Short mmCIF file of C-alpha atoms in Angstrom, two decimals:
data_model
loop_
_atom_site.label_atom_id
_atom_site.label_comp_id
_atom_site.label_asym_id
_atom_site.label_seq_id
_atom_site.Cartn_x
_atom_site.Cartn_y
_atom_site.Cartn_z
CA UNK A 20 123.25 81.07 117.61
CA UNK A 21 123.05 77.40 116.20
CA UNK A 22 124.14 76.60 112.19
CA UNK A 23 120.19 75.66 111.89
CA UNK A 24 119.34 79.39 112.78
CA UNK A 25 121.74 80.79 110.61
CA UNK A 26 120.61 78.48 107.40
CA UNK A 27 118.87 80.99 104.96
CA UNK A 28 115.08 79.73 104.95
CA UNK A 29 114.25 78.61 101.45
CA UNK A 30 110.86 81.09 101.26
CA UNK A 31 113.12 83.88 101.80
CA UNK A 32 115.45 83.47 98.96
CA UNK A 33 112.17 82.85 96.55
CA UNK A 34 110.92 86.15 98.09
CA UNK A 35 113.72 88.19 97.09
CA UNK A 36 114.33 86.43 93.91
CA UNK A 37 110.53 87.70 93.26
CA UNK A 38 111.21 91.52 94.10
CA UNK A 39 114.22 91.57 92.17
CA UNK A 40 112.31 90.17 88.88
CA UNK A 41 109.51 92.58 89.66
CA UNK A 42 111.91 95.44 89.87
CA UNK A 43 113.59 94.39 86.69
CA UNK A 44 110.03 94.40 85.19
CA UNK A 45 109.10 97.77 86.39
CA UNK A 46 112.58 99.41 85.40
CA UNK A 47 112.36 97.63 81.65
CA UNK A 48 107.87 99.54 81.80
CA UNK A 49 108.84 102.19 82.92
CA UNK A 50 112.03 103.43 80.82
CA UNK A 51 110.27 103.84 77.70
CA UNK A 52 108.09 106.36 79.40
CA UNK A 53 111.27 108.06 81.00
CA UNK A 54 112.50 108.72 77.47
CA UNK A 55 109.78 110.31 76.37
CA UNK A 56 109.54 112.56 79.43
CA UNK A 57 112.48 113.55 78.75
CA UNK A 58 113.13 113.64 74.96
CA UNK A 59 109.68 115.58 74.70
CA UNK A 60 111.43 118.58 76.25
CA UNK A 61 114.28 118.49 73.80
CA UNK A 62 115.47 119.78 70.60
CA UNK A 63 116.20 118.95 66.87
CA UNK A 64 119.94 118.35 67.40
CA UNK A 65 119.43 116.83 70.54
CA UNK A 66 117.68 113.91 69.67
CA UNK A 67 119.38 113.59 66.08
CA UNK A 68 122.63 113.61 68.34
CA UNK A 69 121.28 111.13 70.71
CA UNK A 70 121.18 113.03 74.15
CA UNK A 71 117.69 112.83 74.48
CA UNK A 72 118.01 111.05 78.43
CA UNK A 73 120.10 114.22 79.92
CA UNK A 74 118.27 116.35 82.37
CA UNK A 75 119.69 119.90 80.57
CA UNK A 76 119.33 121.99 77.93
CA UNK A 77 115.27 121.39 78.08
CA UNK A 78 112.47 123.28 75.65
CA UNK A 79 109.25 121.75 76.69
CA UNK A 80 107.28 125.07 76.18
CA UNK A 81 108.72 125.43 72.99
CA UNK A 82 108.21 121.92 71.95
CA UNK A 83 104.43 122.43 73.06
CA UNK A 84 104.33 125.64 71.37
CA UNK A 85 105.36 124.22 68.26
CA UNK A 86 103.12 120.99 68.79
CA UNK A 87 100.32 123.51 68.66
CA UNK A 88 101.26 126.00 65.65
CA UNK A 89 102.74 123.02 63.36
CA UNK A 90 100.45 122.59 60.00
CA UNK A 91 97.99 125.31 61.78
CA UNK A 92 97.67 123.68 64.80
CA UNK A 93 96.58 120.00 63.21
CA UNK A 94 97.86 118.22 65.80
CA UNK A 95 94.84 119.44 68.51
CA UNK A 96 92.41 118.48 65.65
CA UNK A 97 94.14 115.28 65.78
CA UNK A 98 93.58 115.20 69.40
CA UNK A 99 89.77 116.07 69.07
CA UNK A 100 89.23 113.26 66.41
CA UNK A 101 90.57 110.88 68.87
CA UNK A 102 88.74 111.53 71.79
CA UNK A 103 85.29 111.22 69.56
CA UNK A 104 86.58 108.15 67.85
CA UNK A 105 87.89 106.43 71.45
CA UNK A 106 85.69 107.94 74.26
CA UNK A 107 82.34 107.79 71.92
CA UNK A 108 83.15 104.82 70.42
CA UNK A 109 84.19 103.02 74.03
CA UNK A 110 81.19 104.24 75.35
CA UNK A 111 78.87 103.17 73.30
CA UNK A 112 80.49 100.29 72.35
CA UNK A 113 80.60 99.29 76.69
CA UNK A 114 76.86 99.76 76.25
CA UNK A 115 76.27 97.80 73.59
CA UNK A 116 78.65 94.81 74.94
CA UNK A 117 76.91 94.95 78.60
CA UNK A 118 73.16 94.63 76.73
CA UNK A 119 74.55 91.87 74.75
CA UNK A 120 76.03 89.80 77.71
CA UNK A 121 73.21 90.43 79.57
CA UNK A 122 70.93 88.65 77.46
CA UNK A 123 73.38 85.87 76.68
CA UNK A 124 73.18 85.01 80.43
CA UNK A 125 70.01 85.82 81.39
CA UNK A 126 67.61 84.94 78.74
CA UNK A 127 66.70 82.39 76.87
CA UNK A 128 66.24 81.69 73.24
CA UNK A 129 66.51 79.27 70.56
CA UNK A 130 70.09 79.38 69.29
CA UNK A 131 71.59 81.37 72.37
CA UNK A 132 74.70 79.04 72.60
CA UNK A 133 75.23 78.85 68.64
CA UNK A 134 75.11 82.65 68.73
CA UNK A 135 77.72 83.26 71.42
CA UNK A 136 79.75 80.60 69.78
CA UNK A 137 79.78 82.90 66.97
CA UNK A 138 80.61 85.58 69.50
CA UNK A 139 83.52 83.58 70.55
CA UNK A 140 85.09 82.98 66.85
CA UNK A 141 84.53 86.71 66.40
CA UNK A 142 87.13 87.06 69.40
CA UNK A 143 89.93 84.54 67.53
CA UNK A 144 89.86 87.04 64.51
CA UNK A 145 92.60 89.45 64.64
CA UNK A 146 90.89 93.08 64.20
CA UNK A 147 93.71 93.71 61.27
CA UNK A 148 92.38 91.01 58.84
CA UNK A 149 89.18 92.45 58.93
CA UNK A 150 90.37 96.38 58.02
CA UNK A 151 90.37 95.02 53.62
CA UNK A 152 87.06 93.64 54.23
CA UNK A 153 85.61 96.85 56.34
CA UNK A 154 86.63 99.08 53.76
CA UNK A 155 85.24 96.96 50.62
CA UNK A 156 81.67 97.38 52.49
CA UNK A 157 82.22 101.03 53.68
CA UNK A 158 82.78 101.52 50.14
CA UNK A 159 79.64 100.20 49.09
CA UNK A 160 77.95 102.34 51.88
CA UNK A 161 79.36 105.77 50.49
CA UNK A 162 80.99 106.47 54.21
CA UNK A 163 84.88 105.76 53.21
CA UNK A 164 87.17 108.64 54.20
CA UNK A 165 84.65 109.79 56.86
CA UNK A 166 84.17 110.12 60.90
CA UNK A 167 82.02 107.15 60.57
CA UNK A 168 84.39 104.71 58.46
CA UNK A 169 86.02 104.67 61.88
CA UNK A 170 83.47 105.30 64.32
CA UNK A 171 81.31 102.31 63.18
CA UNK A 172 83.45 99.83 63.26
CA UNK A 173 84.74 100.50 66.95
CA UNK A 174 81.07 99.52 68.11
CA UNK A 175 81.97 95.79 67.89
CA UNK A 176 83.65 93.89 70.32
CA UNK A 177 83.01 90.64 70.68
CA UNK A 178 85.53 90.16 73.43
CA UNK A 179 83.63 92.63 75.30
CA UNK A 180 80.18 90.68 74.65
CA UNK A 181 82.19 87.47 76.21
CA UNK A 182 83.54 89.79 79.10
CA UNK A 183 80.20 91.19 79.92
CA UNK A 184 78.55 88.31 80.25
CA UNK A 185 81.32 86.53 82.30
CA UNK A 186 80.37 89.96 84.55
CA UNK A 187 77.22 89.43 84.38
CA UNK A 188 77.01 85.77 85.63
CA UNK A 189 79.49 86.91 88.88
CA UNK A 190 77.56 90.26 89.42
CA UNK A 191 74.10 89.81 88.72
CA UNK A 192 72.39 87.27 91.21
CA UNK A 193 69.19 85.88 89.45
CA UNK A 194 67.01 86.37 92.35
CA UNK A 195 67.56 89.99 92.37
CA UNK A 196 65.75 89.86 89.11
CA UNK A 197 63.07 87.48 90.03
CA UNK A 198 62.23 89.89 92.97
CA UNK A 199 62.38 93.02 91.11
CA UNK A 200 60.06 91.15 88.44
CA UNK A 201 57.74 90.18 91.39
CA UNK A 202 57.95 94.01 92.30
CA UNK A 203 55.96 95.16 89.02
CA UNK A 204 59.50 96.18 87.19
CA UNK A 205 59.58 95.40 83.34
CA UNK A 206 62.25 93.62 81.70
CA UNK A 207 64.27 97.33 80.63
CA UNK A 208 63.57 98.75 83.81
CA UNK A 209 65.02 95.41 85.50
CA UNK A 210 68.08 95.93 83.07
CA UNK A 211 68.90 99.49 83.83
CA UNK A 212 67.88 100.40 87.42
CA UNK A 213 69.86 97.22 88.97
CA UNK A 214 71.27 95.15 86.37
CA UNK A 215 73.25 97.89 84.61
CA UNK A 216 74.25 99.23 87.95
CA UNK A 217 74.92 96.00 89.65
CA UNK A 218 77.35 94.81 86.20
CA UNK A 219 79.30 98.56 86.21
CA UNK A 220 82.70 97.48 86.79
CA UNK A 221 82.50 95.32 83.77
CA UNK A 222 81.11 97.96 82.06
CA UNK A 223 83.93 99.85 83.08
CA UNK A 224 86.30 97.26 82.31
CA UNK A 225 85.16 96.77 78.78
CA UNK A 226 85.21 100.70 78.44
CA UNK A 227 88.76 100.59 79.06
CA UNK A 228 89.82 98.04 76.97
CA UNK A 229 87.95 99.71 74.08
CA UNK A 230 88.84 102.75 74.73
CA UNK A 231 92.75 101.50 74.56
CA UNK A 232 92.32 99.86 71.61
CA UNK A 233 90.75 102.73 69.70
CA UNK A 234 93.00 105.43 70.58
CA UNK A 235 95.95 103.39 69.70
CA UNK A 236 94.13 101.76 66.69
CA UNK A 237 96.30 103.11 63.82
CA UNK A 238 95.42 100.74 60.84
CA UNK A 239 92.07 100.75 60.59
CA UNK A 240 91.93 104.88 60.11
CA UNK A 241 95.21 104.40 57.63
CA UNK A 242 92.61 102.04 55.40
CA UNK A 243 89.65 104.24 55.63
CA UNK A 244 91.33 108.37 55.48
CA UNK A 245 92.89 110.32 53.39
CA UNK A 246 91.53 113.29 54.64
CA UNK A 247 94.33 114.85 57.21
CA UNK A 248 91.46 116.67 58.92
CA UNK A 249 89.69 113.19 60.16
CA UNK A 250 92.79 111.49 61.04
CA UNK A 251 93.60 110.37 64.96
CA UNK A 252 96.28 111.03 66.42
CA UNK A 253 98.08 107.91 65.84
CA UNK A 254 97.87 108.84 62.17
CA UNK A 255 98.84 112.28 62.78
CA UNK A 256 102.51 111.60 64.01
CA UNK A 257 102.76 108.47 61.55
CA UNK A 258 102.77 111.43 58.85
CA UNK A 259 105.20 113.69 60.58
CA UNK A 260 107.39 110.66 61.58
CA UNK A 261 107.45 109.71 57.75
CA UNK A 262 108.58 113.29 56.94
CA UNK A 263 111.69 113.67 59.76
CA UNK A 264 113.99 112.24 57.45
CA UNK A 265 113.61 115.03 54.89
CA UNK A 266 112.54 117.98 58.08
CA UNK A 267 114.42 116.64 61.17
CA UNK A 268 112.61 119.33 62.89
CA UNK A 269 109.58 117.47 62.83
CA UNK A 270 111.28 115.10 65.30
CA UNK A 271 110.17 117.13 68.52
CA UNK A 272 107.07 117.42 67.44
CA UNK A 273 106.75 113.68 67.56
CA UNK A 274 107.89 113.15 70.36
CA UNK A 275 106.03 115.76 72.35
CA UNK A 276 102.75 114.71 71.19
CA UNK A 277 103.31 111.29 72.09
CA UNK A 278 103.57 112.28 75.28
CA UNK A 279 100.46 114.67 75.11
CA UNK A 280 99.02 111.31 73.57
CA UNK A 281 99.07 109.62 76.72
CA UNK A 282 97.45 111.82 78.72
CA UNK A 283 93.58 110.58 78.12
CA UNK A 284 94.77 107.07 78.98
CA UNK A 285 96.50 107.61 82.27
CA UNK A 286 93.70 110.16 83.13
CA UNK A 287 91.07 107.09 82.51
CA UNK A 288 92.80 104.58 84.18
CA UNK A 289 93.11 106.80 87.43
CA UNK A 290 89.35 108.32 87.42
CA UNK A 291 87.93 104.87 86.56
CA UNK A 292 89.88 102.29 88.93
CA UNK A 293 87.44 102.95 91.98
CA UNK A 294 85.16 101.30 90.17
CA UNK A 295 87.27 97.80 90.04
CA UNK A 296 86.59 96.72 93.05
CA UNK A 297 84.85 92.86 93.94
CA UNK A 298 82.16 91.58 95.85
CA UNK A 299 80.05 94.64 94.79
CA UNK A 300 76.66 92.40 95.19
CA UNK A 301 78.12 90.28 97.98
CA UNK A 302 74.94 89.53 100.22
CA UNK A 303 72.66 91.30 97.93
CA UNK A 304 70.48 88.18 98.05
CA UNK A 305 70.41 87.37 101.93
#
């Protein structure tokens, strides 16, 4: 074999220098969620002492048994809350974002582009310097320490209305429109027979994102709730995590229902990815 064969080729060295950053990536993602695994199946004194990683001395089912007797069981009221406040409030909020987008690129108006401009500045606004503001007008509206203090607010999304419309300009050929117009179809029955349908994995996208965002979204409810009984479940274990120092056995508790706090997320990522997939309208118009 010549010393030209045996010269390590340049693209190979790259190549492994890739897999090994991308396993040091996916080792430093994925061993936060091996703690928890783990340290949600331990005890008081075990994760006060710090063995929270060991594979022994495990008490899931009593952890989860005490997740859902602690305070009366508010932690599963908790959970409800959260699902209204992220899968209604996603939902509807997808909705709302797909309708807006839709119009943005496919009508037009007086204004349109000053609008979405407004739109855009909306999206450079960081959703925490809006929470003082929120509550001064929820005040004024009588709705403060209520479902819909939070529930309204998770309707808008201007990052979704730019998303959707981004969709909508990739998915949505225009003379799919035309010929459903020439077929006798109105302008809503255009919109949700083939636009809707043809636009669904941004809807799906935007969905997700929103969704995210909602069930994590911890400030917002801290501004508008005092009421335990409405708080999510990101509030929930802020108030038993506050209390551990004084009741260490609070400490399982916390940790277990972070990991039952996961759950709806990994569950919508996996039932909703089919629908990410491209060229969904590819040849549509030939």
């Amino acid at each position: 074999m010549s010393a030209h064969a045996r010269k390590p080729r340049p693209w190979s060295l790259s190549k492994g220098a890739v897999n090994a950053a991308l396993v040091l990536v996916t080792l430093y993602t994925m061993l936060p969620l091996g703690w928890l695994l783990t340290a949600s199946a331990k005890n008081a004194p075990d994760l006060v002492g710090g063995n929270s990683l060991s594979l022994s001395n495990l008490h899931l089912g009593e952890n989860l048994h005490g997740l859902a007797t602690a305070d009366g069981g508010i932690y599963f009221r908790w959970y409800l809350n959260s699902l209204l406040y992220a899968g209604g409030g996603a939902l509807l909020c997808a909705f709302i974002c797909v309708c807006a987008g839709y119009a943005f690129e496919v009508y037009r108006f007086p204004g349109k582009e000053k609008l979405f401009g407004l739109v855009l500045v909306g999206v450079l606004v960081p959703t925490t310097a809006l929470a003082l503001p929120m509550y001064l007008l929820a005040s004024k509206v009588g709705i403060v320490n209520t479902f819909w203090a939070v529930f309204i607010p998770s309707l808008v999304f201007p990052f979704g209305v730019y998303l959707s419309r981004i969709f909508v300009a990739g998915y949505v050929p225009g003379e799919v429109l035309e010929a459903a117009r020439m077929d006798g179809a109105g302008e809503l029955r255009t919109f949700w027979s083939i636009g809707l349908r043809m636009v669904m994995p941004g809807f799906v996208t935007v969905f997700l994102f929103q969704f995210t965002a909602i069930w994590n979204n911890f400030f917002l409810p801290l501004v508008m709730l005092s009421d335990d009984r409405l708080f999510p479940v990101s509030l929930g274990l802020y108030t038993w995590n506050a209390q551990t120092r004084s009741f260490p056995e609070f400490y399982p508790l916390v940790v277990t229902g972070s990991l039952v706090a996961v759950i709806p997320l990994v569950v919508a990522f996996v039932a909703l990815q089919r629908h990410w997939k491209a060229g969904l309208t590819a040849g549509s118009v030939k």
